[in-house]
Coordinates of C-alpha atoms and ligand atoms in Angstrom, one line a residue:
A54 CA 112.3 111.6 85.3
V55 CA 111.0 113.3 87.6
G56 CA 109.4 113.2 91.1
I57 CA 105.4 113.9 92.1
D58 CA 104.8 114.6 95.7
L59 CA 101.3 113.9 95.4
G60 CA 99.7 116.0 98.5
T61 CA 96.1 115.4 100.3
T62 CA 96.2 119.5 100.3
N63 CA 99.0 120.1 97.4
S64 CA 100.5 118.1 94.7
L65 CA 104.5 119.4 93.8
V66 CA 106.2 118.3 90.7
A67 CA 111.3 118.2 90.4
S68 CA 113.1 117.0 89.3
V69 CA 117.1 117.0 89.1
Q70 CA 118.7 119.4 86.7
S71 CA 122.1 119.9 86.2
G72 CA 122.9 117.0 89.1
L73 CA 120.5 119.1 91.5
P74 CA 116.9 118.0 93.0
T75 CA 114.7 122.0 91.5
I76 CA 111.1 122.2 92.3
L77 CA 109.9 122.6 89.4
K78 CA 107.4 126.0 88.8
D79 CA 104.3 126.8 86.6
A80 CA 104.1 129.6 83.8
N81 CA 102.7 132.4 87.3
G82 CA 106.0 130.9 88.9
N83 CA 103.7 128.5 91.6
S84 CA 105.8 125.6 92.8
L85 CA 102.6 124.2 95.1
I86 CA 99.4 123.3 93.0
P87 CA 96.6 122.5 94.8
S88 CA 95.7 119.4 95.1
I89 CA 91.6 120.2 93.9
V90 CA 89.8 119.6 90.9
Y91 CA 87.5 121.7 89.4
Y92 CA 85.0 120.0 87.3
G93 CA 82.5 121.8 86.1
Q94 CA 79.2 121.9 83.0
N95 CA 82.1 122.7 80.0
N96 CA 85.6 123.0 81.4
I97 CA 87.7 121.2 84.2
K98 CA 90.5 123.0 85.9
V99 CA 92.9 121.6 88.5
G100 CA 95.2 123.6 91.1
H101 CA 95.3 127.2 91.6
E102 CA 92.5 127.3 88.3
A103 CA 90.3 126.0 90.9
L104 CA 90.1 127.0 93.7
S105 CA 87.6 129.9 93.3
Y106 CA 85.0 127.1 93.1
L107 CA 85.4 126.2 96.4
S108 CA 83.1 128.7 97.7
T109 CA 81.4 129.3 94.3
D110 CA 80.5 125.8 93.5
A111 CA 81.7 123.1 96.1
K112 CA 79.7 120.1 95.0
N113 CA 81.7 120.0 92.1
T114 CA 85.0 121.0 93.2
I115 CA 86.5 118.0 94.7
V116 CA 89.7 118.3 97.3
S117 CA 91.9 116.1 100.0
V118 CA 91.2 112.7 96.9
K119 CA 94.3 110.8 98.4
R120 CA 91.8 109.4 101.0
F121 CA 89.9 108.2 98.8
M122 CA 92.0 106.3 97.1
G123 CA 91.8 102.0 97.1
H124 CA 89.6 103.2 99.5
T125 CA 85.2 101.6 98.8
K126 CA 82.1 103.9 100.2
S127 CA 81.5 102.1 102.9
D128 CA 85.2 103.2 103.7
I129 CA 85.2 107.0 104.4
Q130 CA 82.7 107.2 107.7
Y131 CA 83.0 111.0 107.3
R132 CA 80.9 111.2 103.7
E133 CA 78.0 113.1 105.2
S134 CA 79.5 115.8 105.1
L135 CA 81.5 116.5 102.0
P136 CA 79.7 118.5 100.0
Y137 CA 79.6 115.9 97.1
A138 CA 77.0 113.5 96.1
F139 CA 78.2 110.3 95.8
D140 CA 76.9 107.7 93.4
D141 CA 74.7 105.8 94.7
D142 CA 74.3 102.4 92.3
S143 CA 77.9 100.3 93.8
D144 CA 80.2 100.7 97.3
D145 CA 82.7 102.0 94.8
I146 CA 83.1 105.6 95.8
Q147 CA 81.6 107.9 92.0
I148 CA 81.1 110.9 92.8
K149 CA 78.5 112.3 90.7
T150 CA 80.2 116.4 88.6
E151 CA 79.5 117.9 85.6
Q152 CA 81.2 115.8 83.9
G153 CA 79.8 113.1 84.8
L154 CA 80.7 110.0 87.1
K155 CA 84.0 110.6 89.4
H156 CA 86.1 107.8 90.2
P157 CA 89.7 108.3 92.9
I158 CA 91.7 107.3 90.2
E159 CA 90.0 109.7 87.9
I160 CA 90.7 112.8 90.1
S161 CA 93.7 112.0 91.0
S162 CA 95.2 111.4 88.1
D163 CA 93.9 115.2 85.9
I164 CA 95.8 116.2 89.2
L165 CA 99.0 113.8 87.7
K166 CA 98.1 115.0 84.4
K167 CA 98.3 118.8 85.4
L168 CA 102.0 118.7 87.0
K169 CA 102.6 116.3 83.8
D170 CA 102.0 119.8 81.5
L171 CA 103.5 121.4 84.7
A172 CA 107.0 119.5 84.0
E173 CA 106.5 119.4 80.0
V174 CA 106.2 123.5 79.7
S175 CA 109.2 123.6 81.9
L176 CA 111.4 121.1 81.0
C177 CA 111.1 122.0 77.5
G178 CA 110.2 118.0 76.6
E179 CA 108.3 114.9 77.6
I180 CA 108.6 113.1 80.3
T181 CA 109.8 110.3 80.5
G182 CA 109.4 108.8 83.7
A183 CA 108.3 109.6 87.2
V184 CA 108.6 108.1 90.6
I185 CA 105.4 109.2 92.6
T186 CA 104.9 109.1 97.3
V187 CA 102.4 107.6 98.6
P188 CA 102.5 107.8 103.0
A189 CA 104.2 104.8 104.6
Y190 CA 100.8 103.7 106.1
F191 CA 98.9 103.4 101.8
D192 CA 98.2 99.9 101.9
D193 CA 98.4 97.4 98.2
A194 CA 95.6 99.0 97.4
Q195 CA 95.7 102.7 97.6
R196 CA 98.7 101.9 96.6
Q197 CA 97.5 100.1 92.7
A198 CA 94.8 103.4 93.0
T199 CA 97.7 105.6 92.4
K200 CA 99.5 104.0 90.0
D201 CA 96.7 103.4 88.0
A202 CA 95.6 107.3 87.7
A203 CA 99.5 108.0 87.1
K204 CA 99.3 105.1 84.3
L205 CA 95.2 106.5 82.8
A206 CA 97.6 110.5 83.5
G207 CA 100.0 109.2 80.5
L208 CA 102.6 108.6 82.7
N209 CA 105.0 105.9 83.4
V210 CA 105.4 104.9 86.8
L211 CA 109.5 103.8 87.4
R212 CA 107.9 103.3 91.2
L213 CA 106.1 104.7 94.2
I214 CA 108.4 105.4 97.3
N215 CA 106.9 105.9 100.5
E216 CA 107.2 110.1 101.5
P217 CA 109.5 109.9 104.4
T218 CA 112.0 108.1 102.2
A219 CA 112.0 110.2 100.0
A220 CA 112.0 112.4 102.5
A221 CA 114.6 110.4 104.2
V222 CA 116.5 110.4 99.7
A223 CA 116.7 114.1 99.3
Y224 CA 118.8 114.3 102.7
G225 CA 122.0 112.8 100.9
L226 CA 120.5 109.9 104.1
D227 CA 120.6 106.8 101.6
Q228 CA 124.3 107.5 100.6
K229 CA 124.8 106.6 104.3
K230 CA 125.5 102.8 105.4
E231 CA 123.6 102.1 108.3
G232 CA 121.4 104.0 109.5
T233 CA 118.1 105.0 111.9
F234 CA 116.3 108.3 111.0
V235 CA 112.8 110.0 112.5
I236 CA 111.3 112.0 109.7
Y237 CA 108.0 114.1 111.2
D238 CA 106.3 115.5 109.0
L239 CA 104.2 117.6 110.6
G240 CA 100.9 119.2 108.2
G241 CA 98.3 121.9 107.8
G242 CA 95.9 119.0 109.3
T243 CA 97.7 116.1 110.0
F244 CA 101.3 114.6 111.2
E245 CA 103.0 111.7 111.2
V246 CA 106.4 109.9 112.3
S247 CA 108.0 106.9 110.9
I248 CA 111.5 104.9 112.4
L249 CA 112.9 103.8 108.7
K250 CA 116.6 102.5 109.3
L251 CA 118.8 102.4 106.2
H252 CA 120.4 98.9 105.1
K253 CA 122.3 98.3 102.4
G254 CA 120.9 100.7 100.5
I255 CA 117.6 100.4 101.3
F256 CA 114.9 101.6 103.7
E257 CA 112.9 99.5 105.8
V258 CA 109.8 101.0 107.2
L259 CA 110.4 99.8 111.1
A260 CA 107.1 101.9 112.6
T261 CA 104.7 104.6 111.4
N262 CA 102.7 106.8 113.9
G263 CA 100.4 110.5 114.2
H264 CA 97.7 112.4 114.5
P265 CA 95.6 112.0 111.1
H266 CA 93.8 115.8 112.1
L267 CA 96.5 117.3 114.6
G268 CA 98.4 120.6 112.4
G269 CA 99.3 123.7 111.5
D270 CA 96.1 124.4 111.5
D271 CA 95.8 123.6 115.3
F272 CA 97.9 126.6 116.2
D273 CA 96.0 129.0 114.1
Q274 CA 92.8 127.9 116.1
A275 CA 94.6 128.7 118.9
I276 CA 94.9 132.1 118.3
V277 CA 91.5 132.6 116.7
E278 CA 91.0 130.7 120.1
L279 CA 93.1 133.5 122.0
I280 CA 91.3 136.5 119.3
K281 CA 88.0 136.1 120.4
H282 CA 89.0 135.8 124.4
E283 CA 91.0 139.3 124.5
N284 CA 88.1 140.9 122.6
K285 CA 84.5 138.2 124.2
I286 CA 83.8 137.2 121.1
T287 CA 81.4 135.2 121.7
Q288 CA 79.5 134.6 117.3
L289 CA 80.6 135.0 114.4
S290 CA 79.5 135.1 111.4
H291 CA 81.2 132.3 109.5
E292 CA 83.0 135.1 106.4
D293 CA 84.9 136.0 110.1
K294 CA 85.3 133.2 110.9
R295 CA 87.8 132.7 107.3
A296 CA 89.2 136.2 108.6
L297 CA 89.9 135.6 112.1
I298 CA 91.2 131.6 110.6
T299 CA 93.7 133.4 107.6
H300 CA 94.6 136.6 109.8
A301 CA 95.7 133.7 112.3
K302 CA 97.6 132.0 109.7
C303 CA 99.0 135.6 108.6
L304 CA 100.3 135.7 112.2
K305 CA 102.0 132.2 113.3
E306 CA 103.7 132.6 110.1
N307 CA 105.0 136.0 110.9
L308 CA 106.9 134.5 114.6
T309 CA 108.9 132.2 112.6
N310 CA 111.1 135.3 111.4
D311 CA 109.7 137.7 114.2
A312 CA 109.7 138.2 117.6
S313 CA 106.2 139.5 117.7
A314 CA 103.6 140.0 115.0
K315 CA 101.0 142.7 114.7
T316 CA 97.4 142.4 113.0
V317 CA 94.1 144.1 111.5
I318 CA 91.4 142.4 111.3
K319 CA 87.7 144.4 109.7
L320 CA 85.1 142.1 111.3
S321 CA 82.0 142.1 109.5
G322 CA 80.1 144.0 111.6
G323 CA 82.2 147.0 111.1
Q324 CA 84.9 146.5 114.0
E325 CA 88.0 146.1 113.5
I326 CA 90.9 144.3 115.7
E327 CA 94.0 145.5 116.6
F328 CA 95.8 141.6 117.7
S329 CA 99.8 142.1 118.5
L330 CA 100.9 138.2 119.5
D331 CA 104.6 138.1 121.1
R332 CA 106.2 134.2 120.4
D333 CA 106.3 133.9 124.0
T334 CA 102.9 134.3 124.4
F335 CA 102.3 132.0 121.2
F336 CA 104.6 129.1 122.0
K337 CA 103.3 129.2 126.0
L338 CA 99.2 128.5 124.4
T339 CA 100.5 126.1 122.0
H340 CA 103.4 124.1 124.0
D341 CA 100.5 121.2 124.3
L342 CA 100.1 121.1 120.4
V343 CA 103.6 120.2 120.3
Q344 CA 103.8 117.8 123.1
K345 CA 100.9 115.6 121.1
T346 CA 102.9 114.9 118.7
I347 CA 105.4 114.1 121.5
Q348 CA 103.5 110.9 122.5
P349 CA 103.2 109.4 118.5
I350 CA 106.4 110.0 118.6
R351 CA 106.6 107.5 121.9
R352 CA 105.0 105.1 120.3
A353 CA 106.5 103.9 117.2
L354 CA 110.1 104.6 119.2
N355 CA 108.5 102.1 121.4
D356 CA 106.9 99.7 118.2
A357 CA 110.0 100.1 116.9
Q358 CA 112.4 98.7 120.1
L359 CA 114.5 101.5 119.8
S360 CA 115.3 104.6 122.3
I361 CA 115.2 108.0 121.3
D362 CA 119.7 107.5 121.6
S363 CA 119.4 105.2 118.7
I364 CA 118.3 106.9 116.5
D365 CA 120.7 108.7 113.6
G366 CA 118.9 111.9 112.4
I367 CA 115.4 113.3 112.0
V368 CA 113.9 114.5 109.0
M369 CA 111.7 117.9 109.6
V370 CA 109.0 117.1 106.9
G371 CA 106.0 120.2 106.7
G372 CA 105.7 123.4 105.6
A373 CA 104.5 123.6 110.4
T374 CA 108.2 122.4 111.2
R375 CA 109.3 125.3 110.0
M376 CA 108.3 126.8 114.2
M377 CA 110.8 127.7 115.6
H378 CA 109.1 126.3 118.7
I379 CA 109.3 123.3 117.0
Q380 CA 112.3 122.6 115.7
S381 CA 114.0 123.4 119.5
E382 CA 111.3 120.8 120.9
I383 CA 112.1 118.1 119.1
K384 CA 115.8 119.5 119.4
A385 CA 115.6 119.2 123.1
F386 CA 113.5 115.4 123.3
F387 CA 116.4 113.4 121.2
K388 CA 118.9 115.5 121.7
K389 CA 120.3 115.9 118.4
D390 CA 120.1 118.2 115.8
L391 CA 117.7 117.9 113.1
L392 CA 117.9 118.0 109.4
N393 CA 116.1 121.4 108.1
D394 CA 117.9 123.6 105.8
L395 CA 115.4 122.1 102.7
N396 CA 112.2 123.5 102.5
P397 CA 109.9 121.5 104.1
D398 CA 107.8 122.0 101.9
E399 CA 109.3 120.5 99.5
V400 CA 111.5 118.3 100.6
V401 CA 109.3 114.3 100.0
A402 CA 109.4 116.0 95.7
L403 CA 113.0 116.8 96.4
G404 CA 113.6 113.7 97.2
A405 CA 110.9 111.7 94.9
A406 CA 113.4 113.8 91.8
R407 CA 117.1 112.3 93.7
Q408 CA 115.2 108.9 93.2
A409 CA 113.8 109.1 89.4
Y410 CA 117.0 110.3 88.2
S411 CA 118.6 107.7 89.9
L412 CA 116.0 104.6 88.0
A413 CA 116.0 106.3 84.9
G414 CA 119.4 105.3 84.2
N415 CA 121.9 108.7 85.7
K416 CA 123.5 107.1 88.1
S417 CA 126.2 103.9 88.0
D418 CA 124.9 101.0 89.1
Q419 CA 126.9 101.8 92.2
D420 CA 124.3 104.3 93.6
L421 CA 120.9 103.0 92.4
L422 CA 119.0 103.6 94.6
L423 CA 117.4 100.1 96.0
L424 CA 113.8 100.2 97.2
D425 CA 111.7 98.0 94.7
V426 CA 109.3 94.6 95.4
T427 CA 108.3 92.1 94.1
P428 CA 105.6 92.8 92.1
L429 CA 104.3 88.3 92.3
S430 CA 105.1 85.4 94.4
L431 CA 107.7 83.4 93.8
G432 CA 107.6 79.9 94.3
V433 CA 108.1 75.9 93.6
E434 CA 106.4 73.0 92.5
T435 CA 105.5 70.3 95.4
M436 CA 103.7 67.1 94.7
G437 CA 99.7 66.9 94.0
G438 CA 100.8 70.2 91.7
L439 CA 100.2 72.5 93.8
V440 CA 102.8 75.4 94.6
E441 CA 104.6 76.4 98.0
K442 CA 105.6 79.5 97.9
I443 CA 109.2 81.5 99.2
I444 CA 109.3 84.8 98.0
H445 CA 105.4 86.5 99.4
R446 CA 105.2 89.6 96.9
N447 CA 105.5 92.6 98.0
S448 CA 108.5 91.7 99.2
T449 CA 111.3 94.7 99.4
I450 CA 113.8 93.1 96.4
P451 CA 116.9 92.5 96.9
I452 CA 116.2 89.7 99.2
A453 CA 116.8 85.9 99.6
K454 CA 114.4 83.2 101.0
A455 CA 115.4 79.3 101.6
Q456 CA 112.9 76.5 103.2
E457 CA 114.0 72.5 102.4
F458 CA 112.6 70.4 101.2
T459 CA 112.9 66.2 101.2
T460 CA 112.3 64.1 99.6
Y461 CA 109.3 61.8 98.8
K462 CA 110.5 57.7 97.5
D463 CA 112.6 55.6 99.2
G464 CA 115.5 55.7 97.6
Q465 CA 115.3 58.6 95.2
T466 CA 118.8 60.4 94.1
A467 CA 117.1 62.9 91.8
M468 CA 114.7 65.8 92.0
S469 CA 113.9 68.1 89.7
I470 CA 112.8 71.6 91.0
H471 CA 110.2 73.6 89.2
V472 CA 110.5 77.6 89.9
L473 CA 106.9 79.0 89.7
Q474 CA 105.3 82.3 89.9
G475 CA 102.2 83.8 90.8
E476 CA 99.5 84.4 93.7
R477 CA 97.1 81.0 92.6
E478 CA 97.9 77.1 94.7
R479 CA 98.0 75.8 91.4
V480 CA 100.8 74.8 89.5
S481 CA 98.9 74.8 86.0
D482 CA 97.4 78.5 86.9
C483 CA 100.6 80.6 88.0
R484 CA 103.6 81.0 85.7
S485 CA 106.5 78.2 84.7
L486 CA 109.9 80.0 85.1
A487 CA 112.4 77.4 84.6
N488 CA 112.9 74.0 85.5
F489 CA 116.1 72.2 86.7
T490 CA 117.6 68.5 89.1
L491 CA 119.2 68.8 91.3
T492 CA 121.2 64.9 91.2
D493 CA 123.5 62.7 93.3
I494 CA 121.7 63.0 95.7
P495 CA 122.8 59.7 98.3
P496 CA 120.0 57.3 98.3
M497 CA 118.3 57.2 101.9
V498 CA 114.1 56.7 102.6
A499 CA 111.7 58.6 101.9
G500 CA 112.1 62.1 103.9
A501 CA 115.0 62.0 105.1
A502 CA 117.1 63.6 102.7
K503 CA 117.0 67.2 103.8
I504 CA 117.1 69.5 100.3
R505 CA 117.6 73.3 100.4
V506 CA 115.3 75.3 98.0
T507 CA 116.9 79.7 97.9
F508 CA 116.1 82.2 95.8
Q509 CA 117.9 84.8 95.6
I510 CA 116.7 87.7 94.0
D511 CA 119.0 90.5 93.2
A512 CA 118.7 94.5 92.7
D513 CA 117.2 94.2 89.2
G514 CA 115.3 91.7 89.4
L515 CA 117.2 88.9 89.3
L516 CA 116.2 84.9 90.5
S517 CA 117.8 82.6 91.1
V518 CA 117.4 79.0 93.5
A519 CA 119.7 77.3 94.5
A520 CA 119.6 73.7 95.0
K521 CA 121.7 72.1 97.5
E522 CA 121.2 68.8 98.9
L523 CA 122.7 69.4 103.1
S524 CA 124.5 65.2 103.4
S525 CA 126.7 65.6 100.6
N526 CA 126.5 69.1 99.7
K527 CA 125.6 68.6 95.9
E528 CA 123.9 71.9 95.0
T529 CA 122.7 73.1 91.9
S530 CA 121.3 76.2 90.7
I531 CA 119.4 78.7 87.3
T532 CA 119.0 82.1 87.5
V533 CA 116.0 83.4 85.9
K534 CA 114.7 86.8 85.1
P535 CA 111.2 86.6 87.7
S536 CA 109.8 90.0 86.8
Y537 CA 110.5 90.2 82.8
G538 CA 108.1 89.8 80.3
L539 CA 105.6 90.2 82.5
S540 CA 103.5 93.4 81.4
E541 CA 102.4 95.3 83.7
D542 CA 97.8 93.6 82.4
Q543 CA 99.5 90.7 82.7
I544 CA 100.8 91.3 86.4
S545 CA 97.4 92.5 87.3
N546 CA 95.4 89.9 85.6
M547 CA 97.0 87.1 87.5
L548 CA 96.8 89.5 90.5
I549 CA 92.8 90.0 89.7
Q550 CA 92.2 85.5 89.2
S551 CA 93.7 85.2 92.5
F552 CA 92.2 87.3 94.1
E553 CA 89.1 86.1 92.6
K554 CA 89.5 82.3 93.2
A555 CA 91.0 82.1 96.4
D556 CA 88.2 79.9 98.7
E557 CA 89.0 77.3 95.3
D558 CA 92.2 77.4 95.7
K559 CA 91.8 77.0 98.8
K560 CA 89.3 73.6 99.3
I561 CA 91.8 72.9 96.0
R562 CA 94.6 72.8 98.2
A563 CA 93.2 71.4 100.7
L564 CA 92.3 68.1 99.3
S565 CA 95.5 67.9 97.7
E566 CA 97.5 68.3 101.0
A567 CA 95.0 65.1 102.2
K568 CA 95.2 62.9 99.0
I569 CA 99.2 63.3 99.7
E570 CA 99.4 63.1 103.3
G571 CA 96.9 59.5 102.4
E572 CA 99.5 58.4 100.4
Q573 CA 102.4 58.2 101.5
I574 CA 100.4 57.0 105.2
I575 CA 99.5 53.7 103.1
L576 CA 102.7 53.5 101.1
A577 CA 104.7 53.6 104.4
V578 CA 102.7 50.8 106.7
Q579 CA 102.4 48.7 103.3
N580 CA 106.5 48.9 103.2
A581 CA 106.4 48.4 107.3
L582 CA 103.3 45.5 106.7
D583 CA 105.6 43.9 103.9
K584 CA 109.0 43.8 106.2
N585 CA 107.9 42.8 109.8
S586 CA 103.9 41.5 110.0
N587 CA 104.8 38.1 110.6
K588 CA 106.9 38.3 113.8
L589 CA 105.6 41.6 115.6
L590 CA 101.5 41.3 114.0
T591 CA 98.7 39.3 115.0
Q592 CA 96.2 37.8 112.1
K593 CA 93.5 40.0 113.3
E594 CA 96.1 43.4 113.7
I595 CA 97.2 42.0 110.1
T596 CA 93.7 42.6 109.5
G597 CA 92.3 45.6 110.5
I598 CA 95.8 47.1 108.9
Q599 CA 94.7 46.1 105.9
S600 CA 90.4 46.6 105.9
A601 CA 91.4 49.8 107.0
I602 CA 94.3 50.7 104.3
Q603 CA 91.4 49.7 101.6
R604 CA 89.2 52.2 103.6
L605 CA 91.5 54.8 103.1
S606 CA 92.5 54.2 99.8
A607 CA 88.3 54.0 98.6
A608 CA 88.2 57.8 100.2
L609 CA 90.8 58.6 97.6
N610 CA 89.2 58.6 95.3
S611 CA 86.2 60.7 96.2
N612 CA 87.8 64.0 96.7
N613 CA 86.3 65.0 99.7
P614 CA 89.4 66.3 102.0
N615 CA 87.5 65.5 105.0
L616 CA 86.4 61.5 104.2
I617 CA 90.8 60.8 103.7
T618 CA 91.9 62.9 106.0
E619 CA 89.7 60.8 108.7
H620 CA 90.1 57.4 107.3
T621 CA 94.7 59.1 107.3
K622 CA 93.5 59.6 110.9
N623 CA 92.0 55.9 111.7
L624 CA 94.8 54.5 109.2
N625 CA 97.6 56.5 111.3
T626 CA 95.7 55.3 114.9
L627 CA 95.0 52.2 113.9
T628 CA 99.5 51.7 113.6
E629 CA 100.8 53.6 116.6
S630 CA 100.7 50.5 119.1
F631 CA 102.4 48.7 115.6
A632 CA 105.5 51.1 115.1
A633 CA 106.0 51.7 119.3
K634 CA 106.6 47.9 118.2
L635 CA 109.2 48.1 115.6
M636 CA 111.1 51.1 117.7
D637 CA 111.2 48.5 120.3
E638 CA 112.0 45.6 118.2
S639 CA 114.8 48.0 116.8
V640 CA 115.0 51.7 116.1
S641 CA 116.4 53.9 118.5
Q642 CA 115.5 55.4 121.5
A643 CA 115.1 58.8 120.4
L644 CA 112.6 57.7 117.8
R645 CA 109.8 56.8 120.5
G646 CA 106.0 58.2 120.2
K647 CA 106.4 58.9 116.3
S648 CA 103.4 57.5 114.4
I649 CA 104.1 54.9 111.6
D650 CA 104.9 57.1 108.5
K651 CA 107.7 59.5 111.3
V652 CA 109.3 55.3 111.3
N653 CA 112.4 55.3 109.2
F654 CA 113.2 50.8 108.5
Ligands
LIG173 P1 101.8 121.9 104.6 O1 100.8 120.5 104.0 O2 103.1 120.9 104.8 O3 101.8 123.1 103.3 O4 101.7 122.5 105.8 C1 100.8 123.6 105.4 C2 101.0 124.6 107.2 O5 102.2 125.0 107.2 C3 99.7 124.9 107.3 O6 99.5 125.9 108.8 C4 101.4 126.5 107.5 O7 100.2 127.9 108.0 C5 102.2 126.1 107.5 N1 103.0 126.6 107.6 C6 104.1 127.8 106.2 N2 104.8 128.1 106.4 C7 104.5 129.0 107.1 C8 106.3 130.2 108.3 N3 106.7 130.1 107.9 N4 105.9 128.8 109.6 C9 104.9 128.2 110.7 N5 104.1 128.0 109.8 C10 104.3 127.5 108.8

């Protein structure tokens, strides 16, 4: 099993070997694989082999496809500035290449295929599964697109995990009991900060913040500006600009190890520039850029309602965090030593590899990380054939949620609990998982019993459902396996259906709920009339109420939720004084102000 850091600019694959997470290398010794795919007329090249096509055939050389994942064309506002030809026919992103139209999922899957091949050659065997990392802010569509790309590449996805979580896992933070950690990720072009809370083996993302256009490149640019300023350069050719950036990057990286750095730049016009830079000057020059990363940290802390003192560890991720002044200023800000002894380019892939190793069954149950989510919602059947969701899909497991229900009929002594899985509103559109009955409910009037239904999913996805009547503490429970037995395709189908039928489902629920409310008020009013009407109401009032009941009954047959609600309201208003009289007569002060269907006789 391998861990894959599927990055915007570079990707890596790692696996645990002899107990140690290790980055896998290709035949040339490369571990960082550029996330670039070239679609030529006769061939497809990925990674380093695609790099050279960036300058010769940019239209067919796709970079940063991660930014397109799970998006539609209208989401990509900077489309015009890209060198690609997009297909105009749909809002789906499709790039016209020499190999035909390419969807981001396909492009991403070509990168994953490359990583899979690299790993299989390096490990001399087939990969059984992969843990793939995604940014913490990735939404459902972006995560699903990543999963689809992996499937297309023939990879068995053991789990998608958040990049900051993987970084925390790489440092073994998951082995601690509790803690709150900051993951500071400064790459070439982006900055992300995440605050993670570890609780019983689960990392919860409390807050994320960042800067989409702040990274090591900005430090390079600052040096470029200094070179231009000192040498009074105002105009530069495209080629010279590139050369200057390359030299600046080199100077910056050298200053990580050395107190000063020197270079000679040959411009295309023949001019030679000798330039040297010391750490102090570089630190002063780029101090503001470092400070720019502090603001998002403050915002994230604020969002998570945390103070600096409550942070237990800071993990440094991304090549640019090697810069010494970043290290010292972040350390000073948090007043704590940083977790920075792993290679910051590799830490995400290393964490993913550790997670893959655990998930592939190499560790005991206690060590297994519990980071999964439920693929579909789980709930129970309620009146009118509707489903009340108790645990919503994408909830992190293990999880326990409870909800209270009540009886529908006077004297009801049993309640049937029908457990369902799915996103649709109607029982008939969801998957039935189990049925059981809670018996021996003490007889009470309808609506008086309190039945707490608790859903609990353990780390393996095992669901147990318990129903308890709270006055008698009588309890019945059952165990079901919710996520097993459904293939990924079935799950996707159920999700697609739920999106497509959302409007229709809403109408069905509105009608069903209106009907239940209408039927219940008729039942309650009829009951009250039978028992008490003679002494409390005039004949005129009785006739009025009875004709309101008839109008509501007719409305109930109309299948028009608005009409039913209107007549339910009428009957409710008309019986308000009847309810008041009933209260005055015999019921306690506490019930005053309720309409008749809420009063227990
Ligand atoms: P990443 O996107 O995480 O690969 O980070 C790339 C950035 O890290 C680039 O701006 C690199 O110049 C920068 N970087 C890589 N190595 C060093 C180093 N030794 N010192 C400073 N920055 C570095």
